[in-house]
XYZ file of C-alpha atoms in Angstrom:
641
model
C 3.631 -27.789 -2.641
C 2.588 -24.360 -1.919
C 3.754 -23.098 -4.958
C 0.780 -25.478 -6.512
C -1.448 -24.162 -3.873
C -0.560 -20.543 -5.113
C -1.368 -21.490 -8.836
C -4.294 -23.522 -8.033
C -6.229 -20.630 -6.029
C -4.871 -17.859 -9.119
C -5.984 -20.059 -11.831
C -9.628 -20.664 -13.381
C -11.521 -23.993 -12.317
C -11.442 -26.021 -15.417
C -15.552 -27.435 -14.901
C -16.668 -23.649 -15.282
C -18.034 -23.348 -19.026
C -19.180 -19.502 -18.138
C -15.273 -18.689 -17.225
C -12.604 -16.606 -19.000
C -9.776 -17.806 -19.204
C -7.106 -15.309 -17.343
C -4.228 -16.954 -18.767
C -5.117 -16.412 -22.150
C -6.592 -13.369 -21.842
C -2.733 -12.378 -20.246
C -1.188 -13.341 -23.274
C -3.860 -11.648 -25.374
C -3.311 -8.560 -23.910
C -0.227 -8.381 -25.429
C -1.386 -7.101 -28.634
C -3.068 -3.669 -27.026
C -0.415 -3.169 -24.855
C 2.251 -3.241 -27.472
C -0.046 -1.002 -29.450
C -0.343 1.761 -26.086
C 3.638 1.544 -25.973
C 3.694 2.515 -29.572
C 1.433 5.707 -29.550
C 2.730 6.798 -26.746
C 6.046 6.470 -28.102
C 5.116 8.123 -31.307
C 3.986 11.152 -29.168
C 7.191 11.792 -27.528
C 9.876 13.439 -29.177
C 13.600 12.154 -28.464
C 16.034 14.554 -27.037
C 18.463 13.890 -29.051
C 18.837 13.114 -32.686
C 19.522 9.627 -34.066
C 21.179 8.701 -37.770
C 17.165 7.668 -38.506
C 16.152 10.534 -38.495
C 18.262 12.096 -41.807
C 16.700 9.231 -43.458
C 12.936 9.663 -41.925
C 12.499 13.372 -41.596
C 8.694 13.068 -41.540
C 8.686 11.369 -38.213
C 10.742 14.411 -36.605
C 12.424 12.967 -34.237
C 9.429 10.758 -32.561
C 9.265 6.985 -31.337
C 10.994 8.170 -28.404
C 11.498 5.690 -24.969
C 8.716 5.511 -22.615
C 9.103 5.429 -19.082
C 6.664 3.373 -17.314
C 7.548 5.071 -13.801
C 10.718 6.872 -12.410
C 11.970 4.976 -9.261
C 14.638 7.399 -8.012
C 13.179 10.881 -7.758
C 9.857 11.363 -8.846
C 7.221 11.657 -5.736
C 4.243 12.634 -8.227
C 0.986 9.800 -8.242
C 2.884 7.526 -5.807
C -0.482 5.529 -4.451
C -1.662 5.455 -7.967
C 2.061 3.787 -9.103
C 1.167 1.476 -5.812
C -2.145 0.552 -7.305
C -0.355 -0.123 -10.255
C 1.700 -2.349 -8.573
C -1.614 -4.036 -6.712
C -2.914 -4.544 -10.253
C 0.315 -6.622 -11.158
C 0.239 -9.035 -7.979
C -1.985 -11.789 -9.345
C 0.453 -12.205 -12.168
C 3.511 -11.825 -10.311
C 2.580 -14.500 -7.951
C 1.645 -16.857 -11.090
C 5.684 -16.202 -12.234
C 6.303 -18.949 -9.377
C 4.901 -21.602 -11.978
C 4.638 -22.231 -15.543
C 1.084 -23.332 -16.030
C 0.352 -19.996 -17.658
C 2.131 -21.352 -20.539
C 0.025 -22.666 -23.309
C 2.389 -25.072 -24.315
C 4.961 -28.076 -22.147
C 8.744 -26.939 -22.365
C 11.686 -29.000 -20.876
C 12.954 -28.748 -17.692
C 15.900 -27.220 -18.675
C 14.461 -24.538 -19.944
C 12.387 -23.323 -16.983
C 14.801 -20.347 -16.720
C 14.026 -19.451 -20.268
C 10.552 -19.412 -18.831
C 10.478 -17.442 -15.878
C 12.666 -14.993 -18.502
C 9.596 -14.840 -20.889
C 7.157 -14.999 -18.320
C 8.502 -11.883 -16.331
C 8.856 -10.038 -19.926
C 5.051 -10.768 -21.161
C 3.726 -9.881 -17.617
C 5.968 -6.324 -17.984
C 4.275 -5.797 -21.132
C 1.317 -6.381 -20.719
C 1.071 -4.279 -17.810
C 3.014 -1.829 -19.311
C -0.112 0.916 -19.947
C -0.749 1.019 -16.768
C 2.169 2.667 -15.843
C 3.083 4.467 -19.257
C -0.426 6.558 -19.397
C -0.040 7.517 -15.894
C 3.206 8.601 -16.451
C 3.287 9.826 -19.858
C 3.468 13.919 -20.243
C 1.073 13.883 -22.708
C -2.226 13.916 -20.000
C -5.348 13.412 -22.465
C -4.124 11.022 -24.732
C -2.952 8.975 -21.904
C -5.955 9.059 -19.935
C -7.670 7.984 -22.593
C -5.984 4.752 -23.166
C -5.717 4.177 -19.549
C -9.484 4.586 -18.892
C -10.101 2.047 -22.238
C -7.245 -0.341 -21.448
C -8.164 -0.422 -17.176
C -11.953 -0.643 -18.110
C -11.279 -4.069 -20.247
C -9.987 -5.546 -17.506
C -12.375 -4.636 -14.953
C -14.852 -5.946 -17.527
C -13.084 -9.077 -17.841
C -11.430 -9.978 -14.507
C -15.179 -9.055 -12.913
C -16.980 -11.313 -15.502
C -14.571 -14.460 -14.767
C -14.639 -13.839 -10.888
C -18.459 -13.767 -10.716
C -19.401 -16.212 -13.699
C -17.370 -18.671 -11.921
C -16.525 -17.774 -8.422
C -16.166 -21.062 -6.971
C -12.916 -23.184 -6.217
C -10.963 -26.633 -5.219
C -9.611 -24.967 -2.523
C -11.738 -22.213 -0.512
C -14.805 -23.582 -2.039
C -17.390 -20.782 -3.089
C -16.676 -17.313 -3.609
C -12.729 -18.540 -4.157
C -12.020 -16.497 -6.879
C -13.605 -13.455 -5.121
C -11.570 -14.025 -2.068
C -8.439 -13.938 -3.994
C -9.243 -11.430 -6.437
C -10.670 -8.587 -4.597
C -7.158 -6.766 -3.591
C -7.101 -6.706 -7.532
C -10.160 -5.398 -8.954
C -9.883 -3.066 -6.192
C -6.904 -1.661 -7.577
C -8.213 -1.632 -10.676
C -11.271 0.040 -10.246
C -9.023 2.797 -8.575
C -6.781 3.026 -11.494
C -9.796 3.630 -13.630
C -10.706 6.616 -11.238
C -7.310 7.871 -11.250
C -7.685 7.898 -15.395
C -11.176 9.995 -15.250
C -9.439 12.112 -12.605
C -6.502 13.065 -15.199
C -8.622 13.231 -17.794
C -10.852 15.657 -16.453
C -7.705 17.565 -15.447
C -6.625 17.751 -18.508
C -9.731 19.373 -20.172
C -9.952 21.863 -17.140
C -6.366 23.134 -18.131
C -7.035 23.078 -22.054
C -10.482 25.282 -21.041
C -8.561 27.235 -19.210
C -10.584 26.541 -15.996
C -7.540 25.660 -14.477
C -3.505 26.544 -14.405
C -0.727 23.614 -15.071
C 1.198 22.691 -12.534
C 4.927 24.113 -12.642
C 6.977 21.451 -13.018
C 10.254 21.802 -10.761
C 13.198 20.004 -9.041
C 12.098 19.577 -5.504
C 8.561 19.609 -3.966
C 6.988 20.736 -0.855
C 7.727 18.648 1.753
C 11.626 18.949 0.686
C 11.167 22.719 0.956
C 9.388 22.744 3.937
C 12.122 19.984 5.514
C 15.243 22.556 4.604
C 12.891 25.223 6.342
C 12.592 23.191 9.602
C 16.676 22.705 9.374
C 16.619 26.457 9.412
C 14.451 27.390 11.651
C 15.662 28.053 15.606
C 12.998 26.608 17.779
C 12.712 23.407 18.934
C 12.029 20.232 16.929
C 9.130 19.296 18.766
C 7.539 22.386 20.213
C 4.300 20.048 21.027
C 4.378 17.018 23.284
C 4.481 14.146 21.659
C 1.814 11.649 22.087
C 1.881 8.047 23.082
C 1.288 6.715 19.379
C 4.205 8.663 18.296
C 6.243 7.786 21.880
C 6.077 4.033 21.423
C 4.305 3.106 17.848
C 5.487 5.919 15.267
C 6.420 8.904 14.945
C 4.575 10.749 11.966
C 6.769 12.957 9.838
C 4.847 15.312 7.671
C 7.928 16.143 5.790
C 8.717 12.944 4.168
C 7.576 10.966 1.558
C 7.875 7.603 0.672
C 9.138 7.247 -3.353
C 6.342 5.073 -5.552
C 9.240 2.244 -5.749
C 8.643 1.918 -1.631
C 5.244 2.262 -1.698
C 4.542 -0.400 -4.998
C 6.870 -2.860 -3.289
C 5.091 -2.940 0.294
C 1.512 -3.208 -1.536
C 2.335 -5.901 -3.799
C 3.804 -7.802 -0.242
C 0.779 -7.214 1.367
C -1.461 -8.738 -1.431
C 1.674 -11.468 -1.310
C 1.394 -11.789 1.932
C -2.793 -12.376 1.712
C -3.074 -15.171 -0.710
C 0.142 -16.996 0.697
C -1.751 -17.400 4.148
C -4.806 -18.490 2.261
C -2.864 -21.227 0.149
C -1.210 -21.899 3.226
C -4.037 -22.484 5.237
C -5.791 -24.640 1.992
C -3.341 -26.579 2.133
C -2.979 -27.537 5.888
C -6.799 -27.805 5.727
C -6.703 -30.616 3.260
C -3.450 -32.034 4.550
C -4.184 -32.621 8.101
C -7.897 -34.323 6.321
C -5.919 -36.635 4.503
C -3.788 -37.573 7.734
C -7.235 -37.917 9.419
C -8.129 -40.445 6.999
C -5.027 -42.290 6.742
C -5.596 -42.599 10.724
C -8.820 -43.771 10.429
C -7.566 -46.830 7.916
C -4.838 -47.363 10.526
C -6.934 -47.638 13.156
C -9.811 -49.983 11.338
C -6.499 -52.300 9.990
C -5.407 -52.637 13.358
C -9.018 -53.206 14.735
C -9.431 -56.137 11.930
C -5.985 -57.625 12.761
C -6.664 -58.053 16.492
C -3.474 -55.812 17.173
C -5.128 -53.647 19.542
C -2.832 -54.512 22.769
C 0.449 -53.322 20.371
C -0.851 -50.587 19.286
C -3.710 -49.628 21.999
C -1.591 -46.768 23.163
C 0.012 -45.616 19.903
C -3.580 -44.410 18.147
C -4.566 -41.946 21.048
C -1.176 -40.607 20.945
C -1.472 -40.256 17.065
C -4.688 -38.972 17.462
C -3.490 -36.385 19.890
C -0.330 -34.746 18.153
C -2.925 -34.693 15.440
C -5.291 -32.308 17.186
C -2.583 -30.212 18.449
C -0.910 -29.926 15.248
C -3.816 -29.003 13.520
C -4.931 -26.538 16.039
C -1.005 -25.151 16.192
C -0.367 -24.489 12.672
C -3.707 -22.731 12.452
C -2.630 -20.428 15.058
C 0.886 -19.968 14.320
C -0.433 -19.205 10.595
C -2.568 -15.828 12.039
C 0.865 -15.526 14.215
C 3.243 -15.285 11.059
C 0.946 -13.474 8.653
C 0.500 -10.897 11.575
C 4.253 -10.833 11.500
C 5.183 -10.794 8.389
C 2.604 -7.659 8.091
C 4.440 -5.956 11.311
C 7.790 -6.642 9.096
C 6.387 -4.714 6.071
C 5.565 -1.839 8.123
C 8.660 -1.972 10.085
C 10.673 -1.400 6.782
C 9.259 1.498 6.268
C 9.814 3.396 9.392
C 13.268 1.647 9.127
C 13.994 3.148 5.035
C 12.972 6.757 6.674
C 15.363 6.287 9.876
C 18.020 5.123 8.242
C 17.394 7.539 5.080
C 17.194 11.106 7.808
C 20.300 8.904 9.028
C 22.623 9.166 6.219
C 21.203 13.375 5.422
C 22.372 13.917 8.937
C 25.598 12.406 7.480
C 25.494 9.933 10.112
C 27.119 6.681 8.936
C 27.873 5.000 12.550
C 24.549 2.572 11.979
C 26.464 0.935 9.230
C 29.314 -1.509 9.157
C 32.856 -0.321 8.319
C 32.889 -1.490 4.715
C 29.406 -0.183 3.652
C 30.375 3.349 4.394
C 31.045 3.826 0.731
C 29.617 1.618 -1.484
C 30.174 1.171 -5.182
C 28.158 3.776 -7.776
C 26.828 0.422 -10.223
C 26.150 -1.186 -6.640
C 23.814 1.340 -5.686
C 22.378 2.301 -8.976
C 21.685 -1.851 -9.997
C 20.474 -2.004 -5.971
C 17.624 0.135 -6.856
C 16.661 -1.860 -9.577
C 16.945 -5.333 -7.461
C 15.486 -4.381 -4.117
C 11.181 -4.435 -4.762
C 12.015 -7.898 -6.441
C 14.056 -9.111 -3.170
C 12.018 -7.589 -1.020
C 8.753 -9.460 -2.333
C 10.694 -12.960 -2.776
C 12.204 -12.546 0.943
C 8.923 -11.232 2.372
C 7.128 -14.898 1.108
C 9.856 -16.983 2.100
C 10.412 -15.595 5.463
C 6.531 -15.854 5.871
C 6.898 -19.667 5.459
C 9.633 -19.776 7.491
C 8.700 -17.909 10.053
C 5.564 -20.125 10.348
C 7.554 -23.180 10.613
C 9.482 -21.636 13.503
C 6.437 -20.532 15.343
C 4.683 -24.056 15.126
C 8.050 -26.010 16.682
C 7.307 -23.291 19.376
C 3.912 -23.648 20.005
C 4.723 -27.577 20.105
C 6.827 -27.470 22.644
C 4.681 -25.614 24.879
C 1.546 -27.440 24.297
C 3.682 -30.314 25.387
C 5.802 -28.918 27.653
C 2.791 -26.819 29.784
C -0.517 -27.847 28.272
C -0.660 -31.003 28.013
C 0.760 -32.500 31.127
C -1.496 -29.789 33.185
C -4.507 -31.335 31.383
C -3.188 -34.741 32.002
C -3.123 -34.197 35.729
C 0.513 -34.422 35.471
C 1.033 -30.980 36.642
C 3.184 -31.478 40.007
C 5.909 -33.607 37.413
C 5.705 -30.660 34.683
C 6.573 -28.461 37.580
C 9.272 -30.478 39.187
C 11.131 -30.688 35.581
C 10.364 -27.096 34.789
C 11.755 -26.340 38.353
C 14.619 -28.223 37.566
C 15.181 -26.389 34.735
C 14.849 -22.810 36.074
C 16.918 -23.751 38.974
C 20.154 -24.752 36.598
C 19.278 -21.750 34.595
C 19.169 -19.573 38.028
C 22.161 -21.118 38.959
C 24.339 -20.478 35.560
C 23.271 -16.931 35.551
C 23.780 -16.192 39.270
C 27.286 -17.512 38.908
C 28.292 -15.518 36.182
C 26.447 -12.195 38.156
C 28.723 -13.414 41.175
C 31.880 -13.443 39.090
C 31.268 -9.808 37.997
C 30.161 -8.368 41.481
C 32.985 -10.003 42.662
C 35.361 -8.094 40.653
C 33.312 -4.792 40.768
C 34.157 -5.137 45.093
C 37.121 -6.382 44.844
C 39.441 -6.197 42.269
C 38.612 -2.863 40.792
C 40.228 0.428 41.772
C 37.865 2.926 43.613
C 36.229 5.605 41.906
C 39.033 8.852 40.846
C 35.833 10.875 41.383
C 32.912 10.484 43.552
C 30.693 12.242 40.375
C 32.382 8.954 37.937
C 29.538 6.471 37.193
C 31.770 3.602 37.148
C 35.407 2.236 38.729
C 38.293 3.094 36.621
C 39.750 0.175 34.414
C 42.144 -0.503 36.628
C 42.759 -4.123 38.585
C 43.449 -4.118 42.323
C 44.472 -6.998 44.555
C 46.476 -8.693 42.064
C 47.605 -11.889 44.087
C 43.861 -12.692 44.631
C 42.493 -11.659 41.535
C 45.380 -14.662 39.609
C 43.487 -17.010 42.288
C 40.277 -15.754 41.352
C 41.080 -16.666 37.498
C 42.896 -19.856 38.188
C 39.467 -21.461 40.475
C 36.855 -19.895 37.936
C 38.383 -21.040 34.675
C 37.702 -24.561 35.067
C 34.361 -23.472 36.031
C 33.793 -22.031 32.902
C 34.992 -24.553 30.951
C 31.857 -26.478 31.986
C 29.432 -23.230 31.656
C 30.934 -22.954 28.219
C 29.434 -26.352 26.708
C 26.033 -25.001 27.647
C 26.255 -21.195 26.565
C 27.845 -22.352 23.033
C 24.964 -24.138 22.189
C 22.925 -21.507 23.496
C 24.562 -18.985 21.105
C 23.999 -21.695 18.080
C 19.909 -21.582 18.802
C 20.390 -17.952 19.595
C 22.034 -17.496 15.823
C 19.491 -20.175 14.390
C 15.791 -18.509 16.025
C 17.200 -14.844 15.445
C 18.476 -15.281 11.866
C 15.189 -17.595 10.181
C 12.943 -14.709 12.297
C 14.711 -11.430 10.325
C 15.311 -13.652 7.132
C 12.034 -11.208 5.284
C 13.930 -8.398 6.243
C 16.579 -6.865 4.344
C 17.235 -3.817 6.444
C 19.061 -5.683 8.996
C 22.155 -8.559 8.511
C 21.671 -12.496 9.961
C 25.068 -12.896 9.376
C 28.330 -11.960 11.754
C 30.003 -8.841 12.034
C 32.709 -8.699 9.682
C 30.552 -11.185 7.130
C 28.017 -8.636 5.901
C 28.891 -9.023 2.667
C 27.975 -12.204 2.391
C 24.784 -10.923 3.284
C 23.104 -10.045 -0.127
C 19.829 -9.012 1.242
C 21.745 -6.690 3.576
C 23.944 -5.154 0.314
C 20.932 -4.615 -1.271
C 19.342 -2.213 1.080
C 22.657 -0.571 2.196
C 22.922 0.179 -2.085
C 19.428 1.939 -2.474
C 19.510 3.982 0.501
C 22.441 5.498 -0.549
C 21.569 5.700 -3.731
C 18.358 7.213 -2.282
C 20.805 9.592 -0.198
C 22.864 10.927 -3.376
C 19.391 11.479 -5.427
C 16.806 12.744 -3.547
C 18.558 14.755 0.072
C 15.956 18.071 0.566
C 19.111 20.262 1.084
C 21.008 19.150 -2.201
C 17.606 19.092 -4.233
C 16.723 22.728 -3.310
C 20.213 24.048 -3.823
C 19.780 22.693 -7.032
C 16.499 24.479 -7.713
C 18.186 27.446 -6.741
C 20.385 27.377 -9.150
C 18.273 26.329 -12.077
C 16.051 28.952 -10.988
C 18.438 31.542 -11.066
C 19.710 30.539 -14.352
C 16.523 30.895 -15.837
C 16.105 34.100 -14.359
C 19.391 35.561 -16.335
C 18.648 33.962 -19.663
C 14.983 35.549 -19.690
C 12.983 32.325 -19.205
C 10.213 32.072 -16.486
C 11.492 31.256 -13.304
C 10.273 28.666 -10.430
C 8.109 30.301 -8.088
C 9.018 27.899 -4.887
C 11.741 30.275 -4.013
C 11.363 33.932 -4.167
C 14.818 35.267 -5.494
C 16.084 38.984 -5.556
C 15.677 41.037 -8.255
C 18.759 42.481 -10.009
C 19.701 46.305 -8.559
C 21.978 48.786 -9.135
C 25.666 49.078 -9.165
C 25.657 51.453 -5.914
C 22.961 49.406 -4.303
C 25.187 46.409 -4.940
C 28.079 48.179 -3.270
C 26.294 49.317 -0.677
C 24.856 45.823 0.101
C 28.884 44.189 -0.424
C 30.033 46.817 2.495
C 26.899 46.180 4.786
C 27.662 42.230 4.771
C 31.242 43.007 5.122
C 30.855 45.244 8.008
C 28.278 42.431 9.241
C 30.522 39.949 9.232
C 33.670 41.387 10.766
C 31.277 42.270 13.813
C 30.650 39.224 14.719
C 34.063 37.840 13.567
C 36.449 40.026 15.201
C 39.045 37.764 14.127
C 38.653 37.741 10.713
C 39.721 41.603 10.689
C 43.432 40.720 10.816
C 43.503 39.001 7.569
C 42.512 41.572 5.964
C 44.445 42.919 2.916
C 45.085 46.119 3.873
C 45.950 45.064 7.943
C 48.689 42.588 6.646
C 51.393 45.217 6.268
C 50.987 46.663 9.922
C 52.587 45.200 12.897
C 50.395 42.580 14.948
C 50.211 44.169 17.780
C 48.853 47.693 16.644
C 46.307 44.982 14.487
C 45.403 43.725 17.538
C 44.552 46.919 18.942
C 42.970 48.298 15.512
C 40.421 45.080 15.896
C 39.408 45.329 19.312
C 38.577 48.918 19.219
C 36.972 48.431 15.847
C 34.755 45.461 17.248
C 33.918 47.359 20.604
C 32.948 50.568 18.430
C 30.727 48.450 15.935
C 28.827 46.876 18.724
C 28.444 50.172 20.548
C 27.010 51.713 17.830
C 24.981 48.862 16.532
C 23.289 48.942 20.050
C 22.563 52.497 19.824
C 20.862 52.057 16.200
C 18.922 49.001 17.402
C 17.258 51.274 20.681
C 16.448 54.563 18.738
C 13.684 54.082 16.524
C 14.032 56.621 14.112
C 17.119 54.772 12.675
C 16.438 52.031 10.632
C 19.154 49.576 9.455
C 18.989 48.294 6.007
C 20.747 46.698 3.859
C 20.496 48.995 0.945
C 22.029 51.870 3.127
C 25.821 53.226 2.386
């Protein structure tokens, strides 16, 4: 049912006459699209050479693949790929049905639908992506600013021709489509932006940016790891104490970033198709009261039933008014949840650079390489499903709770039934008290008595270690029948426990609802585990700017221009190599006295005239390294012999 909410609040009101028609308009799209893909295609030259191209020599080696956007390590136009991804929502949340379809298809064949569907929305989408991603700036631009300004055009002309709705009413369609044309009107600035860019650098107003392996914020990370002070040299405030801590060093990839926008805008018009819904729902139930109530009037019934209509009239009220506050509850949760899993990807990512794999279950330690690679490919598409699911059920669990305390507290206090609310409630507590108090009692009981005292009076605890055995086998014996009893009640405590605490973290895949030892039935759970560490492998600061090291310093020996994020050293001389070899030598076996009897030449000598040789050599390298250091008119470098 709220699946035909969803579609009825996405899709055009069939009275308008001044409408466009989005659906067809989606599937006319198709023809542009392809075309984009194709010029952009022809543009790009393919690494490597196919058997087509002995054949076709005139197309030298073009019609290359286009990638719409790297998920695993570019950081480049990340809000504009999120954008992108805000663009897409209104489509994506019209997959859930298959009235976009211009023609009926059999029910067995709805998987064959969702298959095409999720295809013709990837195409037709497809430019946006492609021209912000493509290499070649100007052309892309270009169709991005012609291809994002026809559906501005459009998608603004259909929303205000014919704004109004079944559902919201008037303005409907603006209500719903705002978070779109928003992002589309930003993706439209993005393409002037690049354009203009691109001009500026083909003037000659303006340098091209180097491409390289890592970016700033990696560099600047590795720095931190090398640098002595303190981590936080400045107190940290109470935002960052109890909310979040900001990292300036860390970036979220574009795959993050698209997924949590397009559950946002998910988010947004599932609690207004929710709400519709419950609006016209609880209406109807009004209604169907109101014939109850003149039926019984006409049939003289009121003594049977005299006392059943306020009581229907009342749950009424408080359902109504429950599920509309339990609805701002959830959505506000299932927001909090979609923040949360970001602050959660960068713990656990800093985690697992740290090499810190305690936070994870035995068997996830190593995951499979095609587990984490097709992970990254699953996880937005989870994390959107599971994000509208658990809002639903979430909701659900929020309005049984808010019934059971409007009837439990509310309602008997505004019934004057207060004193008998508080006698069961009392009752209640009391039991509860009681349960808990014993099972403190049984535990100070054996921290007095039955424990050994402390070995140390500096030990924060008593030992392990049982004392007055006799009475501690009587203690056991009297208390187990006890907690035979107290075990009926805390079992079925542990089943709600399980129940509330797994349908509350259902939208979240960073954390398991199932048992320890069953995480792997936990697919969610497998899912995140297999893109952070695929995250890990691809994109750790220290591994990326070794690697840039080394590609930098390759391109410095074959003659080709070298990155400029690290400063390497220029090539010297033979003796000014030696010289530098014998320094860090001499360096080294100062501060690692040790290391001076495995040297080649000390191996032949007797071990204790090598012990000798390396203390005096130590003391005499530190004595005169001291006296260097305090005269100033010796100056210690490197290059010296």
């Amino acid at each position: 049912m709220i699946r035909n909410q969803v579609e009825d609040l996405l899709s055009t009101v069939q009275d308008c006459q001044n409408g466009i028609s989005m659906e067809i308009f989606l599937h006319l799209s198709l023809i542009p699209a392809m075309l984009i893909a194709a010029v952009l295609s022809f543009l790009q030259k393919r690494a490597q050479g196919l058997a087509c191209d002995h054949k076709l020599p005139f197309l030298g080696g073009r019609f290359a693949i286009v990638v719409p956007l790297d998920t695993i390590g570019s950081l480049s136009n990340r809000w504009s790929y999120g954008f992108a991804f805000g663009a897409v929502s209104s489509s994506v949340l019209l997959l859930f049905s298959e009235r976009y379809i211009p023609f009926i298809v059999p029910s067995w064949a709805r998987a064959i639908v969702y298959l095409v569907g999720a295809l013709e929305v990837g195409v037709v989408y497809f430019p946006f992506f492609a021209c912000l991603s493509t290499p070649f700036r100007t052309t892309g631009a270009v169709l991005g600013i012609l291809y994002s300004l026809s559906w501005i055009i459009v998608t603004v002309w259909d929303t205000f021709t014919c704004p109004d709705g079944m559902m919201l009413g008037k303005y409907q369609k603006l209500i719903i489509q705002w978070p779109c044309i928003l992002s589309l009107i930003f993706l439209l600035g993005r393409f002037v932006y690049i354009l203009v860019k691109a001009i500026c650098i083909h003037l000659q107003v303006k340098q091209e940016d180097t491409e390289e392996l890592n970016e700033h914020h990696q560099v600047q990370h590795v720095k931190r790891l090398l640098c002595k002070t303190s981590l936080h040299s400045k107190p940290l405030s109470w935002f960052q104490r109890r909310v979040y801590e900001w990292d300036p060093y860390f970036k979220f990839p574009n795959r993050i970033i698209g997924t949590v926008i397009v559950s946002l805008i998910g988010l947004y018009t599932m609690t207004l198709a929710d709400y519709s819904l419950s609006d016209l729902t609880f209406d109807q139930v009004d209604k169907w009261k109101d014939t109850l109530k003149h039926l019984v009037i006409s049939c003289n019934e009121t003594e049977a039933l005299g006392v059943l209509i306020p009581q229907l009239e009342e749950f009424i009220h408080v359902a109504r008014k429950s599920w509309l506050a339990t609805t701002i509850l959830a959505s506000l949760n299932s927001v909090a949840y979609c923040l949360h899993v970001l602050a959660c990807y960068r713990k656990h990512l800093k985690r697992l650079w740290k090499g810190q794999k305690g936070f994870l279950p035995e068997k996830f330690h190593n995951p499979s390489s095609a587990v984490s690679v097709a992970s990254i490919a699953r996880y937005s598409g989870w994390q959107i499903a599971f994000t509208l699911w658990g809002y639903l059920i979430v909701h659900f669990v929020h309005f049984l709770f808010a019934l059971l305390l409007v009837y439990g507290l509310i309602l008997p206090i505004m019934h004057g039934r207060a004193l008998s609310m508080l006698h069961n409630l009392g009752l209640i507590v009391l039991t509860m008290s009681l349960v808990i108090a014993l099972v403190i009692l049984q535990i100070v009981l054996v921290q007095i008595f039955f424990l050994q005292d402390k070995m140390s009076p500096t030990d924060k605890q008593k030992p392990l270690a049982i004392n007055n055995r006799k009475a501690f086998h009587c203690f056991n014996y009297f208390f187990f029948f006890y907690n035979v009893v107290m075990g009926i009640g805390n079992c079925i405590m542990r089943l709600l426990n399980s129940i509330v605490v797994g349908t509350w973290l259902v939208s979240r895949l960073d954390r398991t609802i199932m048992q320890r030892g069953y995480e792997t039935m936990d697919p969610g759970y497998a899912t995140w585990i297999g893109m952070i560490f695929a995250d890990h492998h691809h994109n750790n600061p220290v591994m990326v700017c070794f690697c840039q090291l080394l590609v930098s310093n390759t391109c410095e020996r074959h003659a080709v221009s070298a990155y400029s994020t690290f400063s390497n050293v220029q090539s010297e001389s033979l003796v000014n190599s030696r010289a530098r070899r014998r320094w860090i030598l001499f360096y080294t076996l100062l501060r690692n006295p040790h290391l001076i009897l495995l040297r080649k030449r000390n191996l032949s000598s007797s071990s204790s005239d090598t012990v000798v040789q390396a203390c005096v050599m130590a003391s005499q390298s530190k004595s005169s390294l001291a006296e260097s250091q305090s005269s100033p008119e010796i100056i210690v470098t490197p290059a010296e012999d």
